[in-house]
Structures are given as C-alpha cells and as structure tokens.
mmCIF file of C-alpha atoms in Angstrom:
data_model
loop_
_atom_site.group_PDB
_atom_site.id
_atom_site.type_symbol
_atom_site.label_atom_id
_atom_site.label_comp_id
_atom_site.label_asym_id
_atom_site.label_seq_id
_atom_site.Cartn_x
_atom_site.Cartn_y
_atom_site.Cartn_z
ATOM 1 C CA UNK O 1 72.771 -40.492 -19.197
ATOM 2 C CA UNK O 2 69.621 -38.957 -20.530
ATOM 3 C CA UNK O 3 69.991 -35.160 -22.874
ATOM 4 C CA UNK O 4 68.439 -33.673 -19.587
ATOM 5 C CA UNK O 5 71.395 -34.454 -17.322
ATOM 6 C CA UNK O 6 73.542 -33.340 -20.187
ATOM 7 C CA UNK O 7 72.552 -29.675 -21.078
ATOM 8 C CA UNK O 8 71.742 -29.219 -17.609
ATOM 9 C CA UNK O 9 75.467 -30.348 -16.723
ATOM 10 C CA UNK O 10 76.973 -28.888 -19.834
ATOM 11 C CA UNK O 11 75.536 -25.607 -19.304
ATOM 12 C CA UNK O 12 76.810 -25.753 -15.123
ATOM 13 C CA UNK O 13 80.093 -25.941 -16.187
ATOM 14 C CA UNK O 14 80.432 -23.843 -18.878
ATOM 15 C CA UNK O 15 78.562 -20.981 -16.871
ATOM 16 C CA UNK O 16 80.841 -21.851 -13.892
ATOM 17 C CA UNK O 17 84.068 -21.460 -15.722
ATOM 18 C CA UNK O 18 82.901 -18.241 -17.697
ATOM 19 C CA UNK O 19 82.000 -16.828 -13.659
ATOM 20 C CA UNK O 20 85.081 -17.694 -12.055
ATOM 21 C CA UNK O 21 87.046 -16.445 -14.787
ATOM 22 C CA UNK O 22 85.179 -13.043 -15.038
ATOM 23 C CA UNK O 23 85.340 -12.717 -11.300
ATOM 24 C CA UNK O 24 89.144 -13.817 -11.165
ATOM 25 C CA UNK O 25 89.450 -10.720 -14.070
ATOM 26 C CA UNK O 26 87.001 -8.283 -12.535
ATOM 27 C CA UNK O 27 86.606 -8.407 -8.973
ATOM 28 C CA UNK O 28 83.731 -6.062 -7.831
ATOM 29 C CA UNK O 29 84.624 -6.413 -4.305
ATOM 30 C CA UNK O 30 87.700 -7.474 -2.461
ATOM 31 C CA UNK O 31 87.353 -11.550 -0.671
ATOM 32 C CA UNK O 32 86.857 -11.512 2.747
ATOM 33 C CA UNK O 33 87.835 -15.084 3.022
ATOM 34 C CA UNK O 34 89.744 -16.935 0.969
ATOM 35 C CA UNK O 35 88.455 -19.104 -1.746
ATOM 36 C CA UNK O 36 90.345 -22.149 -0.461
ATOM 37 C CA UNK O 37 88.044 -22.034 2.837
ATOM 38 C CA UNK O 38 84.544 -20.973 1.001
ATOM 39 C CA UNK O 39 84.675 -23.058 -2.262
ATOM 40 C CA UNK O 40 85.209 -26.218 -0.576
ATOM 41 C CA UNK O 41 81.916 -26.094 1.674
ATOM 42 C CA UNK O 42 79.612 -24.179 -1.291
ATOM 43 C CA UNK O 43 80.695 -26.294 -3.873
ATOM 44 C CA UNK O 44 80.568 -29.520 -1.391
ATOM 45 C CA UNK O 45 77.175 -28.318 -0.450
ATOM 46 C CA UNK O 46 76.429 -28.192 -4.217
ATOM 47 C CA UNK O 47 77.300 -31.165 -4.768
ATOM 48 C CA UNK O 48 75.885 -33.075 -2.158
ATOM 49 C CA UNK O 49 72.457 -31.263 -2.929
ATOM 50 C CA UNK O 50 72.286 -32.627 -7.022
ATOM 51 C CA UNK O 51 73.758 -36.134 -5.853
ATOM 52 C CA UNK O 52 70.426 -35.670 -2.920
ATOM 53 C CA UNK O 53 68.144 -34.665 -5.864
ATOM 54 C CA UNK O 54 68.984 -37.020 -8.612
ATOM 55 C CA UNK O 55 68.636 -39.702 -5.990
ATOM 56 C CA UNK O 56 65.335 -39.052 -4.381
ATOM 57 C CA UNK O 57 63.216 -37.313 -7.444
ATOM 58 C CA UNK O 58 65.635 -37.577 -10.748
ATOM 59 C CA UNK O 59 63.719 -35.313 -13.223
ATOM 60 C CA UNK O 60 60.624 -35.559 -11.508
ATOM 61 C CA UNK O 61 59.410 -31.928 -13.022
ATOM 62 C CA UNK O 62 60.163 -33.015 -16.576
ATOM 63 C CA UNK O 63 58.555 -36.250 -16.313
ATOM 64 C CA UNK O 64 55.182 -34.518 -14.535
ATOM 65 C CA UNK O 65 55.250 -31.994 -17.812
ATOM 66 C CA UNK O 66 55.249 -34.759 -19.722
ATOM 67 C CA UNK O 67 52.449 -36.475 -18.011
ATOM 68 C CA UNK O 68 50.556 -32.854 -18.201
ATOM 69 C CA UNK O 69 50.832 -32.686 -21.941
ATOM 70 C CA UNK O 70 49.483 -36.110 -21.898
ATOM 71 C CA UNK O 71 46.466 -35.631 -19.956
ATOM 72 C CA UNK O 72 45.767 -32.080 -20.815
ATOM 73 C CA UNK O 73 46.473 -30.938 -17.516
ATOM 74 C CA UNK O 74 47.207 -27.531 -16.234
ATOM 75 C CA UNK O 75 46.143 -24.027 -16.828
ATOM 76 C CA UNK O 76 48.487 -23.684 -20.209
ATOM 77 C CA UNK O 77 47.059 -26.404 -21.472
ATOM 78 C CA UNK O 78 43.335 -25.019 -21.118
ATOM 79 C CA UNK O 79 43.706 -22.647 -23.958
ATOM 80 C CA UNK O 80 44.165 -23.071 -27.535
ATOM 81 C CA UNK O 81 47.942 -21.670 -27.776
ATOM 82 C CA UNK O 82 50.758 -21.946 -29.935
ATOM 83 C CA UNK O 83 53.532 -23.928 -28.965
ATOM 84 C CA UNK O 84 56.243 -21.188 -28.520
ATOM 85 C CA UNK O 85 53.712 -19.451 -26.197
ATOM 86 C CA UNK O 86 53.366 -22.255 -23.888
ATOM 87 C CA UNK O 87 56.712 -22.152 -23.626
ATOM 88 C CA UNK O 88 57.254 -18.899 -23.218
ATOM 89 C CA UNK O 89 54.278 -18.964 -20.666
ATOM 90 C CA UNK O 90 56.125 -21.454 -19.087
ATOM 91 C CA UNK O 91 59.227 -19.974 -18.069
ATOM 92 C CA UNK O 92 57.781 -16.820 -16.699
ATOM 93 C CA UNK O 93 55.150 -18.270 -14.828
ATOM 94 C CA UNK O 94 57.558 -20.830 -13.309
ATOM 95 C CA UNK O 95 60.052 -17.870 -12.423
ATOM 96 C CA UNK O 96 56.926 -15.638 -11.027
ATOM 97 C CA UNK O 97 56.631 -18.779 -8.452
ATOM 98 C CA UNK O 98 59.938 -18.795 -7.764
ATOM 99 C CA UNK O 99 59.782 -15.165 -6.476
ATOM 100 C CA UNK O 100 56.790 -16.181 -4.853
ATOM 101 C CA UNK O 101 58.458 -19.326 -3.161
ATOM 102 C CA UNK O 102 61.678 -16.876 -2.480
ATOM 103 C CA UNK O 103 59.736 -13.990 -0.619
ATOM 104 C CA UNK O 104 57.715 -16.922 1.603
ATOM 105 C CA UNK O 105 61.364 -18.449 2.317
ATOM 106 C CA UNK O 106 62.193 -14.726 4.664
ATOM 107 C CA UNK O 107 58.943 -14.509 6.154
ATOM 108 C CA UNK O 108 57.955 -17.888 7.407
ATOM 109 C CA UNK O 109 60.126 -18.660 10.455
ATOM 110 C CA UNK O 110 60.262 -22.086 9.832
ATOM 111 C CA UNK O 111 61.452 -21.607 6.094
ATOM 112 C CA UNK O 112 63.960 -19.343 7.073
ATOM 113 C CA UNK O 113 65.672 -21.382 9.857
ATOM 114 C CA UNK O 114 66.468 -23.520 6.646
ATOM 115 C CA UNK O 115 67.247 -20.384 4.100
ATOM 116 C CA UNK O 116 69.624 -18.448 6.439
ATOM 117 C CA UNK O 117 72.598 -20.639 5.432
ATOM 118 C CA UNK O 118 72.651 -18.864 2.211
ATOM 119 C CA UNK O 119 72.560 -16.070 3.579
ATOM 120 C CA UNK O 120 75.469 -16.624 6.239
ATOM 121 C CA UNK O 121 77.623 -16.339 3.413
ATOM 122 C CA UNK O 122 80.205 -13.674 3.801
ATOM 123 C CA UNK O 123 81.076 -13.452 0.357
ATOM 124 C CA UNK O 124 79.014 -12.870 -2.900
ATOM 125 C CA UNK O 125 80.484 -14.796 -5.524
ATOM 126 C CA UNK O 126 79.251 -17.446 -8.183
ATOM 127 C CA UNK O 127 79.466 -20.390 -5.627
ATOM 128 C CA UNK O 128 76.785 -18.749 -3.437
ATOM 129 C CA UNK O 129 74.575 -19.215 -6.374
ATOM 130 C CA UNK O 130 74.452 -22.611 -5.495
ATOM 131 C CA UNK O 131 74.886 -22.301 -1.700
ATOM 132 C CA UNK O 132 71.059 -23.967 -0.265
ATOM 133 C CA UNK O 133 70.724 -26.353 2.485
ATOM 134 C CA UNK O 134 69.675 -29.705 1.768
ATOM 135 C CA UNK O 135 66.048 -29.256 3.007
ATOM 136 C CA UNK O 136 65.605 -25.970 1.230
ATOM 137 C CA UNK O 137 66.359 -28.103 -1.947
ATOM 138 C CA UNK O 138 63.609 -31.054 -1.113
ATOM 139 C CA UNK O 139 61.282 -28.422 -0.216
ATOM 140 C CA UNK O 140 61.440 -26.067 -3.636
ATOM 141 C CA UNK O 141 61.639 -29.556 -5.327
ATOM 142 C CA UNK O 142 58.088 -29.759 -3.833
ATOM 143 C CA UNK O 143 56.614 -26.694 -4.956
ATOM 144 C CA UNK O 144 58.749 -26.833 -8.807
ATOM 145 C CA UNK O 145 56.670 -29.847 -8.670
ATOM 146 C CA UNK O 146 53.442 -29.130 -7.911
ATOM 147 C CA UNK O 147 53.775 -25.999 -10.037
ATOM 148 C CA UNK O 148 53.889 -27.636 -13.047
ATOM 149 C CA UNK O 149 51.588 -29.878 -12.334
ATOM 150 C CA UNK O 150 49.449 -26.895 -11.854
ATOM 151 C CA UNK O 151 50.347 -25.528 -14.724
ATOM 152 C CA UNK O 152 50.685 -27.880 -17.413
ATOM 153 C CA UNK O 153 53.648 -26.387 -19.155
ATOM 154 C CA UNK O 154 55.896 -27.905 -22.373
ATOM 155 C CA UNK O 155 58.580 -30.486 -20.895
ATOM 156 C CA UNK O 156 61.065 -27.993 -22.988
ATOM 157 C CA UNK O 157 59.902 -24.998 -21.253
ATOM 158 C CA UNK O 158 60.743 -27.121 -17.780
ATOM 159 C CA UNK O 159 64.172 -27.872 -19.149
ATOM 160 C CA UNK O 160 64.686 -23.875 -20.461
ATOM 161 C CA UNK O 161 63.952 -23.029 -17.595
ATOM 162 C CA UNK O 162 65.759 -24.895 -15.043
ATOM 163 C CA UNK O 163 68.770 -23.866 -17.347
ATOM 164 C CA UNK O 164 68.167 -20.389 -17.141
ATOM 165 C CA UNK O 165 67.297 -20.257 -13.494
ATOM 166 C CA UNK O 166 70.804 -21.915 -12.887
ATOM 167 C CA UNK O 167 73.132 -20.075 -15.090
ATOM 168 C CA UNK O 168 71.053 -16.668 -13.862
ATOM 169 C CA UNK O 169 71.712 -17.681 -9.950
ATOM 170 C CA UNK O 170 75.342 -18.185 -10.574
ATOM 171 C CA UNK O 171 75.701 -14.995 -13.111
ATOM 172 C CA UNK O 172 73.560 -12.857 -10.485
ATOM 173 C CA UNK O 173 75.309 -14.155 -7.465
ATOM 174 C CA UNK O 174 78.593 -13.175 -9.192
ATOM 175 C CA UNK O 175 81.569 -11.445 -7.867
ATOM 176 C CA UNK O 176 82.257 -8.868 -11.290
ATOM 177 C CA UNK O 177 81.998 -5.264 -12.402
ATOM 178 C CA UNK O 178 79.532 -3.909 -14.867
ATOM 179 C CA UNK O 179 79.161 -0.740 -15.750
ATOM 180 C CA UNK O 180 76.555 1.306 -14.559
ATOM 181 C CA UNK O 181 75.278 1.964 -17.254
ATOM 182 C CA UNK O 182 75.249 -1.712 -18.725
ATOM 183 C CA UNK O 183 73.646 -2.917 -15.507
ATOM 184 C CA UNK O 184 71.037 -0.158 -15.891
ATOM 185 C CA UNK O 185 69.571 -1.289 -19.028
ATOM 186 C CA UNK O 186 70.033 -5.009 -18.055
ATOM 187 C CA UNK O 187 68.256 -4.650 -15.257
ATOM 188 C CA UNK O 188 65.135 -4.382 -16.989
ATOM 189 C CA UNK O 189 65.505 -8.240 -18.289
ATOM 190 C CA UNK O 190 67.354 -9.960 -16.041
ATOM 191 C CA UNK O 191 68.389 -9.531 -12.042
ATOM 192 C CA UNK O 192 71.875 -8.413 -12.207
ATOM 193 C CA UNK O 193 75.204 -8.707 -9.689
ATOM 194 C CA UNK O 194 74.908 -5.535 -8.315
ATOM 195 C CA UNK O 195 70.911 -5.587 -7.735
ATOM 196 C CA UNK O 196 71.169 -9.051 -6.047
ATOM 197 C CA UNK O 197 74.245 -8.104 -3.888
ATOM 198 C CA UNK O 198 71.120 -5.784 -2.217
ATOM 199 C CA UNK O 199 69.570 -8.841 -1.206
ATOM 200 C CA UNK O 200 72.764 -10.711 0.453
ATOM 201 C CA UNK O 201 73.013 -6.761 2.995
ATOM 202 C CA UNK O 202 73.186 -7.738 6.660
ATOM 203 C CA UNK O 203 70.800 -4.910 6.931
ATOM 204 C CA UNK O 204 67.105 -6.468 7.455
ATOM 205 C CA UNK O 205 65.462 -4.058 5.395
ATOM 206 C CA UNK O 206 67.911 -4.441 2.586
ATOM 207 C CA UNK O 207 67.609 -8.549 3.253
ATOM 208 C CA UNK O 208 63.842 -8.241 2.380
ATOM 209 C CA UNK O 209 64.525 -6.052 -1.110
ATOM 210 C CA UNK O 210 65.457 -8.001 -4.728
ATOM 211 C CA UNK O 211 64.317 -11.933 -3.983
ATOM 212 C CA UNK O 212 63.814 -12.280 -8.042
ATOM 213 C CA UNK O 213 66.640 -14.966 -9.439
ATOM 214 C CA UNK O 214 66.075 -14.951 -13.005
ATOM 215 C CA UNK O 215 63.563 -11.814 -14.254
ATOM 216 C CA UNK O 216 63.843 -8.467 -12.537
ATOM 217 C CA UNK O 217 60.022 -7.701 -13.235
ATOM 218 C CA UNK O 218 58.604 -9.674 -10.199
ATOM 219 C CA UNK O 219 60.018 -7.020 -7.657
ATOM 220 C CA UNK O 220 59.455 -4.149 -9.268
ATOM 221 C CA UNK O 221 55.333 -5.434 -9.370
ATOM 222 C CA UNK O 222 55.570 -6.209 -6.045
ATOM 223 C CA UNK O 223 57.255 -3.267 -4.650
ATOM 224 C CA UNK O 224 60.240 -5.114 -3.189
ATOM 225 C CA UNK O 225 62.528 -3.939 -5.727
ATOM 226 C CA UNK O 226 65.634 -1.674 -4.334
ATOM 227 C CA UNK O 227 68.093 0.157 -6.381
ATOM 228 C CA UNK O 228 71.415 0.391 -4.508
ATOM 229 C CA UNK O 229 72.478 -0.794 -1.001
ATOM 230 C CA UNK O 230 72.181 2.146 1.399
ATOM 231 C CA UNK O 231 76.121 1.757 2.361
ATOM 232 C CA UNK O 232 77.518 1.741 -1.199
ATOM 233 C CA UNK O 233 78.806 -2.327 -2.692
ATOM 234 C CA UNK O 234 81.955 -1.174 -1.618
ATOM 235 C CA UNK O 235 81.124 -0.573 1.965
ATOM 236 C CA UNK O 236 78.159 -2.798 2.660
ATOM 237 C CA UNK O 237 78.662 -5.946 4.860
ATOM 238 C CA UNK O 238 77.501 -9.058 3.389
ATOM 239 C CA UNK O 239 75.682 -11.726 5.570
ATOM 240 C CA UNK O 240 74.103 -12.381 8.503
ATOM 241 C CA UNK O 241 75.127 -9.969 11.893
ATOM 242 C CA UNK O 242 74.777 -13.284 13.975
ATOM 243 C CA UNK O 243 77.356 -15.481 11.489
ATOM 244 C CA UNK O 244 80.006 -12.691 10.521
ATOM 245 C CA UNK O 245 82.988 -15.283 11.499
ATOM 246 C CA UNK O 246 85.060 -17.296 9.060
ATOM 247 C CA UNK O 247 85.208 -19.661 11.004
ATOM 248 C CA UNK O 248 81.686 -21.230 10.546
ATOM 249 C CA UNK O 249 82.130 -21.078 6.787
ATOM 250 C CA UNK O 250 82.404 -25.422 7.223
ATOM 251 C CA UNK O 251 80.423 -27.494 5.610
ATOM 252 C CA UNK O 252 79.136 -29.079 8.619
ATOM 253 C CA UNK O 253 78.374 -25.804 10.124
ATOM 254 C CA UNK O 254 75.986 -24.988 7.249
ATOM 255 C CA UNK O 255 74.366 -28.282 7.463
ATOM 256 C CA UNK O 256 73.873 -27.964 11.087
ATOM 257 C CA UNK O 257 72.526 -24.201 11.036
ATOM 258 C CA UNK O 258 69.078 -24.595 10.736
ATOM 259 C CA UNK O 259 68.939 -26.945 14.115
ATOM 260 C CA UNK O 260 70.991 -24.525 16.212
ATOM 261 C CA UNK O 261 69.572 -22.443 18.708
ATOM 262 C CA UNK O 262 70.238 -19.229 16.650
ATOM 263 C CA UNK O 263 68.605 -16.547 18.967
ATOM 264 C CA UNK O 264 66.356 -13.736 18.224
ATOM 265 C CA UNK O 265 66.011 -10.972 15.460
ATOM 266 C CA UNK O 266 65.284 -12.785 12.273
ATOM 267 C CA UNK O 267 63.349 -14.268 10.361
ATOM 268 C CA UNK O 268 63.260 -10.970 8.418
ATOM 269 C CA UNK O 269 59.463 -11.428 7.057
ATOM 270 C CA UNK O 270 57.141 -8.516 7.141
ATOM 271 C CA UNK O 271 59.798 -6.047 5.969
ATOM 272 C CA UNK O 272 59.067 -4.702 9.739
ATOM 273 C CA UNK O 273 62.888 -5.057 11.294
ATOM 274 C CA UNK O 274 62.355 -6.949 13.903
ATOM 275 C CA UNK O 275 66.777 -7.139 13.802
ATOM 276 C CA UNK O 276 67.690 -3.676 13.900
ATOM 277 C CA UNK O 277 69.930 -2.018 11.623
ATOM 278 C CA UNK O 278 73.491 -1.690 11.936
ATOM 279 C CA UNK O 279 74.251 1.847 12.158
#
C-alpha cells in the first residue's frame, strides 16, 4: 500500500468519525430519514466509487504530476517559482476547476442526468459528501486529469489537495451548528455547512447558487454566491421536487437514476428556472 492510499485513507476516516460525531452532538436540522436507510446506499455508493477508481486509474493524477515535473510540463512549471508557490498555485488552481467542472455539471443536460443523484438526497449530512454516481466519478477523473496535465503542478500539491477537497466535501456537506458568527468569518476561507446547504434547496434558483467545495472565493467572483436559503435551514426542503420519497433512497435507485425517463424541468443550467419554484 503506497503513502498515497494511506493519508488519503487515514485522513477519510478520521474526518468521517470527527463528522458523524459532531453531527450526532449538534444536529443543525432534524433527519428526515433515518440513517439506517441513507447510510447504507451513500456509503455503499462510496465505496463502490473508490473500489471503481483505484481499479480503472489508481493514482493516475499523482503519477501525471510526476511525469509533468519531469518533462517540464504545464503552465506552473513555465515560470521560475519557488516550490511552496507551485504548490500553493496548485491547490487553488485545481479547486478554481473544480468550480468550473461543478457549475458545467447543472447546466449541461447530459452532465446533469448523471449529477442529480446527489442531489436527490433528502438529507444533508457528511455521507452526501461522498454521494456521486459512478459516471460522475470517471468523468471528473477525466478532467482532474487533464488539469494537471495542463498545469504541471507539484505531485504534493495533487495529494494536498485531493485531501483537502475530501475532508472539505464531507465537513461542508455536514449536518452541525455553527454559530453565525463563526460561519461568517469562515466563510471567507472555506465553503461552510450552512452556505452549501443553499446549494442542496429544491428551489432551482437556490440549486444554481454556492457550487464551490473547498474555497468560498470562486462564487463570490463569479456571482453565484448566495447568503442564506430564501426559506430559512430550518424550513427549506432539501432535494429534488421530482425524488422527495424515501423510498428511492436505494442504492440501486441511485445507480439507475441517470437512465430513467425523469421528465421535464431540470437540468437547472442558465440560472433561468426552467422548474418553477415551490411557493
């Protein structure tokens, strides 16, 4: 087992315990279905995504960073710059395509068909953070990819960041209370519970607000950034209007979602409703 596969898998668990424990402590919101019918399907579909990854591209980013430093490819590897600012380069410029990749995943139908599942969700919790279909994976795998290769960053600034991106999904996915005034300042550094919960709103407009993962920055620059959900956290419906049963929350009904007839009204792209809003 290579040191990749174990601070990647160290850090999972440890940021996995520390979630469910703060969420088990500090509930922001009451379930609406029970953790023995959710975790089993987000956490299989978790699962079966890293076994999918590791066997069809193992750490193909780090070994294509390495190849970059190598060749003295990419655009960070054009300039004359120190080592901790390639590095630091890295991880923000990898997290700025992320957004990118994010905001192209709710505006290209074909994308979304394939995206929705994480949004079908009718809880916000840690295990969400890890909720993607299996395609959804291969395809981001794809554009991490050619990213770097684009880019040329440090093989550590790869690893940092898939770390961060990880722990940050799962901590801004998260089910706990912050005060107000704690999530104010943090929200300047990092996306935070209660401004990602705007993103998981069955309301379209709300949907297409706060697609950053990891820095906060991205939607503010691109004016998708929203403060609060217009129904309150306490109030606001999380999901998808078409998908609001417990019932589908299966593992089998996630991985069959994209290839189901789902009727009109989203994708969400264009910010334009095309679904309208709940009143």
């Amino acid at each position: 087992m290579s040191r990749e596969i174990v601070v990647r898998l160290a850090s999972f668990i440890a940021v996995s315990l520390a979630m469910a424990a703060w969420e088990m402590a500090a509930p922001r919101r009451p379930r609406i279905v029970s953790r023995g019918i959710r975790w089993p399907a987000n956490l299989g579909i978790l699962a079966f995504d890293t076994a999918l990854v590791r066997l069809l591209f193992a750490a193909l980013p780090l070994a294509v960073a390495v190849k970059t430093q190598e060749q003295g490819w990419g655009l960070l590897n054009a300039y004359n710059l120190p080592f901790w600012m390639k590095v630091a380069g890295g991880v923000i410029l990898l997290d700025f395509v992320i957004y990118l990749q994010h905001v192209m995943f709710h505006t290209v139908p074909l994308f979304w068909r394939v995206h929705m599942m994480h949004h079908a969700d009718l809880d916000f919790d840690f295990t969400t953070g890890g909720r993607f279909h299996p395609v959804e994976i291969l395809l981001s795998m794809g554009i991490k990819t050619a990213a770097v290769a684009a880019l040329g960053p440090p093989p550590l600034a790869v690893l940092l960041f898939e770390v961060l991106l990880n722990a940050t999904s799962m901590f801004n996915h998260g089910n706990v209370s912050l005060h107000p005034a704690v999530d104010g300042v943090l929200r300047f550094i990092v996306v935070t519970p209660d401004m990602h919960r705007v993103h998981h709103s069955v309301i379209p407009r709300e949907t297409n607000s706060n697609f950053g993962f990891n820095l906060p920055w991205w939607d503010r620059i691109g004016g998708t950034y929203r403060d609060q959900p217009s129904m309150g956290h306490d109030a606001m419906t999380i999901g998808l209007t078409r998908f609001l049963e417990a019932k589908r929350q299966t593992l089998l009904w996630m991985l069959l979602l994209p290839f189901r007839k789902t009727g009109g009204g989203y994708p969400t792209g264009e910010r334009g409703n095309r679904e309208k809003d709940p009143e």
